[in-house]
Tab-separated table of C-alpha atoms in Angstrom:
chain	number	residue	atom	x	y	z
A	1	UNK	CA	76.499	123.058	206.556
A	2	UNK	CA	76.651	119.009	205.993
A	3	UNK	CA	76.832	119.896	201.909
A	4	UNK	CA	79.723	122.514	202.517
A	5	UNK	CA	81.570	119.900	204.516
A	6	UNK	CA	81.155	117.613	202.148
A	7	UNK	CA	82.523	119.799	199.276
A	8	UNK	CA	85.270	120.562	201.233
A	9	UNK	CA	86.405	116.641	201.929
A	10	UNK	CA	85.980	116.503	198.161
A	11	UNK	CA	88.704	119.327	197.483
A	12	UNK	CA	90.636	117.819	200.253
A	13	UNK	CA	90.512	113.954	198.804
A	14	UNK	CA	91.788	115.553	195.203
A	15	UNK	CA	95.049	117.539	196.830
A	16	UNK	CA	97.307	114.923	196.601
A	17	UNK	CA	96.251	113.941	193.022
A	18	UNK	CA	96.684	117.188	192.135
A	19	UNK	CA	100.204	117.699	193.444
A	20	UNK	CA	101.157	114.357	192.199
A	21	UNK	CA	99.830	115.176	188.647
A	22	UNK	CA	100.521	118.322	188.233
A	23	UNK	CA	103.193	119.250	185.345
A	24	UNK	CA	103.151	115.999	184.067
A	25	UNK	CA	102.051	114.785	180.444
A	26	UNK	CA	98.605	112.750	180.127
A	27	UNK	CA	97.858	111.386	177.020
A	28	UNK	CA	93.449	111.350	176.402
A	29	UNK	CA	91.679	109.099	173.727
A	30	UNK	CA	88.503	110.894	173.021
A	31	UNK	CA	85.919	108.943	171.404
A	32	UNK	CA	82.462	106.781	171.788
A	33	UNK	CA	79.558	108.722	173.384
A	34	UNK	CA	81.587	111.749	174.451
A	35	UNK	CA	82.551	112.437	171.201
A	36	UNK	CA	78.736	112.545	170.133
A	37	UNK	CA	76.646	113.767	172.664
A	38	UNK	CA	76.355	117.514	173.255
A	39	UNK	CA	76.066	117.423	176.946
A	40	UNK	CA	79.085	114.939	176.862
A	41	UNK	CA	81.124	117.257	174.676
A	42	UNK	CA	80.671	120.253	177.200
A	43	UNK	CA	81.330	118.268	180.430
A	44	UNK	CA	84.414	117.128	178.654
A	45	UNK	CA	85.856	120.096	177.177
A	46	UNK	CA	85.260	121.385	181.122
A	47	UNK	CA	87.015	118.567	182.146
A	48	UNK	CA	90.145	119.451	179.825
A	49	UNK	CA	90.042	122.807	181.275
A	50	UNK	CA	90.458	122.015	184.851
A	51	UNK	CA	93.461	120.048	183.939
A	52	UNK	CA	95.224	122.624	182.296
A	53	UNK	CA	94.644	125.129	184.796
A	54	UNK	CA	95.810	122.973	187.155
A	55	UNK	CA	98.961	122.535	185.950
A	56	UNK	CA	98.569	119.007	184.196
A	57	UNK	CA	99.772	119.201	180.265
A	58	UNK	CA	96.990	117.182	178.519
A	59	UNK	CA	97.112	116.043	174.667
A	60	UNK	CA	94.349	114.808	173.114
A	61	UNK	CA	93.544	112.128	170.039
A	62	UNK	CA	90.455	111.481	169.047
A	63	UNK	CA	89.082	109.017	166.494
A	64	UNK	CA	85.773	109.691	164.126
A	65	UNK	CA	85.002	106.476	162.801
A	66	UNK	CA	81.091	107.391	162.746
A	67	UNK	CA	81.532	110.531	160.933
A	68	UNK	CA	83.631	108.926	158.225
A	69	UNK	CA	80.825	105.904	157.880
A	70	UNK	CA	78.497	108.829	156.904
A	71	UNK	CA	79.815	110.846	155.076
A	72	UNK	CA	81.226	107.475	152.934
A	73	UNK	CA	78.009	106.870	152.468
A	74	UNK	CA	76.666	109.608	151.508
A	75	UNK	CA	79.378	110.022	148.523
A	76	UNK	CA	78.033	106.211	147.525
A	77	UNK	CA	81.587	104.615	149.064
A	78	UNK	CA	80.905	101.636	150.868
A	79	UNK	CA	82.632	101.079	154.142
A	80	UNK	CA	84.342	97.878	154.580
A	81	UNK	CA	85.839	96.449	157.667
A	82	UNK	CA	88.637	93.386	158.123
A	83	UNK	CA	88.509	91.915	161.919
A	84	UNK	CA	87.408	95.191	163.116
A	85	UNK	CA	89.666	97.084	161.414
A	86	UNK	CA	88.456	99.513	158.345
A	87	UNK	CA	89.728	99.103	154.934
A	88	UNK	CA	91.441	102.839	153.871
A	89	UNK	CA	91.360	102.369	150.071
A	90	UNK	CA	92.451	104.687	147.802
A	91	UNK	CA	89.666	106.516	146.388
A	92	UNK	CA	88.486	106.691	150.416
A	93	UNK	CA	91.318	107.799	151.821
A	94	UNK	CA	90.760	111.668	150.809
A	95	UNK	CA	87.627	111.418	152.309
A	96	UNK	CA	88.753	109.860	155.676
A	97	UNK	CA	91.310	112.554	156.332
A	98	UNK	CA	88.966	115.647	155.438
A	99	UNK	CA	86.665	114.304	158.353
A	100	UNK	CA	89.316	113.261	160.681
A	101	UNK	CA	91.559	116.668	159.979
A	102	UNK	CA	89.523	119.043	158.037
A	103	UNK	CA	85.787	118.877	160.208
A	104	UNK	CA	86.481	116.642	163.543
A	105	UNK	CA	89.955	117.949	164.776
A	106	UNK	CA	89.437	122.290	163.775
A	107	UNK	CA	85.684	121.431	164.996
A	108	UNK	CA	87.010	120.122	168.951
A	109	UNK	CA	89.756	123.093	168.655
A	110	UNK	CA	87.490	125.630	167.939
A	111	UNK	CA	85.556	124.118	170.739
A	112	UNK	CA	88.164	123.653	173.638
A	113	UNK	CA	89.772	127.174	173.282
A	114	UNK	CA	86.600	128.577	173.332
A	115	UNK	CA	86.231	127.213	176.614
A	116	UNK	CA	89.384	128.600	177.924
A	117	UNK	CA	91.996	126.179	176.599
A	118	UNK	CA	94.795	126.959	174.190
A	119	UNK	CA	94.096	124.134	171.569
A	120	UNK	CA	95.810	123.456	168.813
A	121	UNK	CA	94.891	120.801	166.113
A	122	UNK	CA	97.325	118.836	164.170
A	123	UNK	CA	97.801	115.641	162.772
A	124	UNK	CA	100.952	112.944	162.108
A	125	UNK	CA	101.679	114.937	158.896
A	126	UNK	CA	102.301	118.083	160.682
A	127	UNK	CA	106.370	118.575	161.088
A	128	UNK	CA	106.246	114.546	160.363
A	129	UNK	CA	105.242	113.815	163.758
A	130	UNK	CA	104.476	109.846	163.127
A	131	UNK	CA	104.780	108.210	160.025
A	132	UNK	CA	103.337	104.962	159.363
A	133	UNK	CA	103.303	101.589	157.142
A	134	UNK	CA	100.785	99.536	155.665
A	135	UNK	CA	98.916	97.373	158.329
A	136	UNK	CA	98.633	93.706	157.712
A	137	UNK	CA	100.821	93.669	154.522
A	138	UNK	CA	98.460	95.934	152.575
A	139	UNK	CA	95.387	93.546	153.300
A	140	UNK	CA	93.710	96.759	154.761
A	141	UNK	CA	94.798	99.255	152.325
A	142	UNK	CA	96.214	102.585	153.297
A	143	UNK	CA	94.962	101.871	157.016
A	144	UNK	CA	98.753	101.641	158.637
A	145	UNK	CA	100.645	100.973	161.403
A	146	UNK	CA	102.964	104.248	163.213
A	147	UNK	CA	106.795	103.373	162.685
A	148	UNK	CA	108.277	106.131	163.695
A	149	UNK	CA	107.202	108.812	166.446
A	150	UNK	CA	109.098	113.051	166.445
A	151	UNK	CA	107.939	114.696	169.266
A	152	UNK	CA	109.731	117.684	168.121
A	153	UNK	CA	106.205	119.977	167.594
A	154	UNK	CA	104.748	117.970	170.445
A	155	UNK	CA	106.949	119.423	172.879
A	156	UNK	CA	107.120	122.829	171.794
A	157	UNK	CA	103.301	122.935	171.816
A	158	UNK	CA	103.328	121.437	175.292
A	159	UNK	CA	106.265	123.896	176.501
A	160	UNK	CA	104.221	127.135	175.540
A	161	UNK	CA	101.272	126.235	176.974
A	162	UNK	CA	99.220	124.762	173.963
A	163	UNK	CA	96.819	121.508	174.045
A	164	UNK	CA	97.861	119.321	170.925
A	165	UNK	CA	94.156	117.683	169.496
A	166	UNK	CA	95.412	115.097	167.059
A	167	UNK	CA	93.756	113.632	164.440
A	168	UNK	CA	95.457	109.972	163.434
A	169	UNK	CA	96.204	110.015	160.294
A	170	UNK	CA	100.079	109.687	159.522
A	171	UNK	CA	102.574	110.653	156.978
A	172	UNK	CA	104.928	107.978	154.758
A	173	UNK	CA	108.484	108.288	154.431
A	174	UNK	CA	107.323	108.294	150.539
A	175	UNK	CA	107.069	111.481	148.091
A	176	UNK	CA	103.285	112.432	146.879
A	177	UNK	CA	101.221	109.470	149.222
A	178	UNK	CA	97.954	109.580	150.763
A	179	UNK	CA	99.175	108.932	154.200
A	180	UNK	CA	97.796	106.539	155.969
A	181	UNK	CA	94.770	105.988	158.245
A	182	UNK	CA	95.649	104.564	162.341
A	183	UNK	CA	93.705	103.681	165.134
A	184	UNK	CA	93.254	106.418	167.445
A	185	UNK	CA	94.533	103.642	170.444
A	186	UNK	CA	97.687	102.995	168.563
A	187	UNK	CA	98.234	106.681	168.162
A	188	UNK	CA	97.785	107.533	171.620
A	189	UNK	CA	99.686	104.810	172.864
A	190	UNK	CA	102.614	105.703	170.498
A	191	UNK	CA	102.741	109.148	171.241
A	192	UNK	CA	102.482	108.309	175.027
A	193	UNK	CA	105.439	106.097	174.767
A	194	UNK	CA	107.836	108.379	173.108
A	195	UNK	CA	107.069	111.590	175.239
A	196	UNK	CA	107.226	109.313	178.008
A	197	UNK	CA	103.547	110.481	179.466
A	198	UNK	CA	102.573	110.072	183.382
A	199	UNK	CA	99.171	108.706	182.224
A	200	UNK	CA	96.762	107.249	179.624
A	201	UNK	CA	93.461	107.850	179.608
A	202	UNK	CA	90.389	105.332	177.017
A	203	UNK	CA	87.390	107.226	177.108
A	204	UNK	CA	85.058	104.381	175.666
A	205	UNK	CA	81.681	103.371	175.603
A	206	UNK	CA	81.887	100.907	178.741
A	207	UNK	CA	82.483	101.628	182.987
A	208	UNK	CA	85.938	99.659	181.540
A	209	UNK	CA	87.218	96.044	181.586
A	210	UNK	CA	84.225	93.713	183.568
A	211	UNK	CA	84.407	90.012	184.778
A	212	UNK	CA	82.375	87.025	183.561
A	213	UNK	CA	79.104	89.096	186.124
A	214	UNK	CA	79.378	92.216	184.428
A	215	UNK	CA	81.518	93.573	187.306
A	216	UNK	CA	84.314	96.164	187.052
A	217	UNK	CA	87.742	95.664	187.767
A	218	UNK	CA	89.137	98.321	189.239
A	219	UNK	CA	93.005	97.619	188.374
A	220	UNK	CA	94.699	95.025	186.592
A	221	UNK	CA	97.926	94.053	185.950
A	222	UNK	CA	99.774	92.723	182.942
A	223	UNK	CA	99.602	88.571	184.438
A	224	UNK	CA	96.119	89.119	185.736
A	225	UNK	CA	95.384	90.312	181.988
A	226	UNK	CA	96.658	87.374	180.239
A	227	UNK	CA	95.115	84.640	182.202
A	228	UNK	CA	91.659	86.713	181.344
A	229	UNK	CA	92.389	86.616	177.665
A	230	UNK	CA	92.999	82.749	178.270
A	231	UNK	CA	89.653	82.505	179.863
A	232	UNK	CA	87.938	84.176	177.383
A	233	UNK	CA	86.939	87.296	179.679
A	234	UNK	CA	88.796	89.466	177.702
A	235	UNK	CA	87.439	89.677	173.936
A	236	UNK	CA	86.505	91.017	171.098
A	237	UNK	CA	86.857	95.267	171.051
A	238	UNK	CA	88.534	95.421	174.117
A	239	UNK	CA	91.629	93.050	173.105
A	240	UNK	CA	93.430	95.759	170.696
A	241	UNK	CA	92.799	98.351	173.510
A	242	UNK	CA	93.964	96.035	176.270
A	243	UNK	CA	97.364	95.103	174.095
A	244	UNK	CA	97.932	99.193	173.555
A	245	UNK	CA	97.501	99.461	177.275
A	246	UNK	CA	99.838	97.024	178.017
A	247	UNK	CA	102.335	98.348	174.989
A	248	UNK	CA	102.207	101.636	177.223
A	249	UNK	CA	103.088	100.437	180.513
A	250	UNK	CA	105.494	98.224	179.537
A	251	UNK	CA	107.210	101.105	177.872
A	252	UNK	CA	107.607	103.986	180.570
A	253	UNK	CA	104.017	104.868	181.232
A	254	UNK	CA	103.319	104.723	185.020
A	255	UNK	CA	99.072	103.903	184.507
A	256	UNK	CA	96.793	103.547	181.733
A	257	UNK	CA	93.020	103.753	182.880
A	258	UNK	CA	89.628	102.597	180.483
A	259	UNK	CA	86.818	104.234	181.811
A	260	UNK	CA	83.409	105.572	181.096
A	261	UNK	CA	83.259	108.616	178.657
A	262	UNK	CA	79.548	108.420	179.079
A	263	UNK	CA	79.691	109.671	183.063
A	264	UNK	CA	79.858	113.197	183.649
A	265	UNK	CA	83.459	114.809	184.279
A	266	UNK	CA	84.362	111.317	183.705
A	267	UNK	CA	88.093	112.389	183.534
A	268	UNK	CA	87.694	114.351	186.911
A	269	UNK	CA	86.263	111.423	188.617
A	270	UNK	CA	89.132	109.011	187.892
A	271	UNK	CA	91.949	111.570	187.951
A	272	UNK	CA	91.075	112.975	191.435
A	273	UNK	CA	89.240	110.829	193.432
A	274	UNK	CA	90.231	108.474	195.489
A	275	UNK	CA	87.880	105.636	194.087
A	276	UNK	CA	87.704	106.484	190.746
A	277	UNK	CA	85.745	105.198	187.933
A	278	UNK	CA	87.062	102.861	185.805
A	279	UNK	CA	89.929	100.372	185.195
A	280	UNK	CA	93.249	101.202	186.057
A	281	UNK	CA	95.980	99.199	184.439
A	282	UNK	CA	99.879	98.620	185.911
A	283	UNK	CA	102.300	96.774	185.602
């Protein structure tokens, strides 16, 4: 009787999450550990389903950094990075989209509406939904920065019922080019910002931003933020996440959260409990 109590309290503790969520846009950067692992994969795609049937209209972008690293190197192409960030060159750039578009994005499609959820997979080309310019005045190749955002297929997708999966790579305002490679954060940040999302969600590889002790913080705002960059807290990885989350809230998006793709229904936890599970950041 004690466990059926419990499970009730549960349902009870998510109701007003629910209600409060429910209709709204949340934008979902799917990556690290969850994108790998097979148990991870299923508890998400679960995860994705609850949210749709309850109402919520998710999108998804994912990244695939690993997959391209492989399969770069097993054509012989070496992977190069620049502060973190990988150089798209020209002969790679083929390559790069047919993993990100062509085996990662039809693959977690395939995937999500098999579990129940009407997914569609697209990327920036599609209906020219962002386009992009080089990144770092060409240093980096045909990796790119999004400079302009249509949400024209985005909504219609959302409005009949359809999960966008998106795959960053972006289109040019030039005839006949490559496109151009983007960090999944960017593109979920940008594509928050200009449907105006309720939420943003980082699965990463980490519980989500920790002190100097290795403890979480559990929300931060934008002046608590910059006195930890000052200090040094805040470094390395987490610093181009941390200045997309704070791109997003500054720009109409009520709360980005970083949390722990590696934890079960991860999503479920910090959506609709109380205490949630990662780091919640606000204005």
């Amino acid at each position: 009787m004690e466990t059926k109590i419990k499970i009730a309290d549960i349902l009870l503790d998510s109701l007003p999450f629910i209600r409060a969520f429910r209709k709204k846009v949340v934008v979902i950067k799917y990556g690290g550990a969850a994108q790998i692992n097979p148990k991870l994969k299923e508890q998400f795609a679960k995860d994705i389903v609850m949210m749709y049937m309850l109402g919520i209209k998710p999108i998804i972008v994912h990244g695939g950094g690993r997959n391209i690293s492989k399969m770069l190197d097993d054509l012989g192409l070496e992977s190069e990075f620049v502060n973190g960030h990988r150089v798209s060159s020209a002969e790679s750039m083929p390559i790069i989209e047919m993993v990100l578009c062509g085996n990662i994005n039809k693959e977690l499609s395939a995937f999500l509406n098999y579990h129940g959820v009407k997914a569609v997979g697209i990327s920036g080309k599609d209906a020219g939904s962002f386009e992009a310019a080089q990144k770092d005045g060409g240093k980096l190749g045909y990796t790119g920065e999004i400079t302009q955002v249509d949400t024209t297929l985005l909504a219609t997708l959302l409005q009949n019922g359809f999960v966008p999966v998106i795959a960053p790579i972006a289109g040019s305002s030039q005839a006949h080019h490559l496109g151009y490679n983007i960090n999944a954060d960017s593109v979920a940040c940008e594509i928050a910002k200009a449907l105006n999302a309720f939420k943003v969600i980082f699965l990463t590889d980490t519980k989500g931003v920790l002190d100097k002790n290795n403890q979480l913080f559990s929300t931060l705002n934008i002046e608590k933020i910059e006195k930890l960059k000052k200090d040094g807290v805040i470094t390395g990885g987490m610093l181009p996440k941390i200045d997309a989350c704070i791109s997003c809230v500054q720009n109409g998006v009520q709360k980005v959260h970083i949390i722990d793709g590696r934890v079960e229904h991860s999503l479920l936890l910090e959506l609709f409990t109380s205490a949630g599970i990662g780091t919640e950041i606000v204005l």
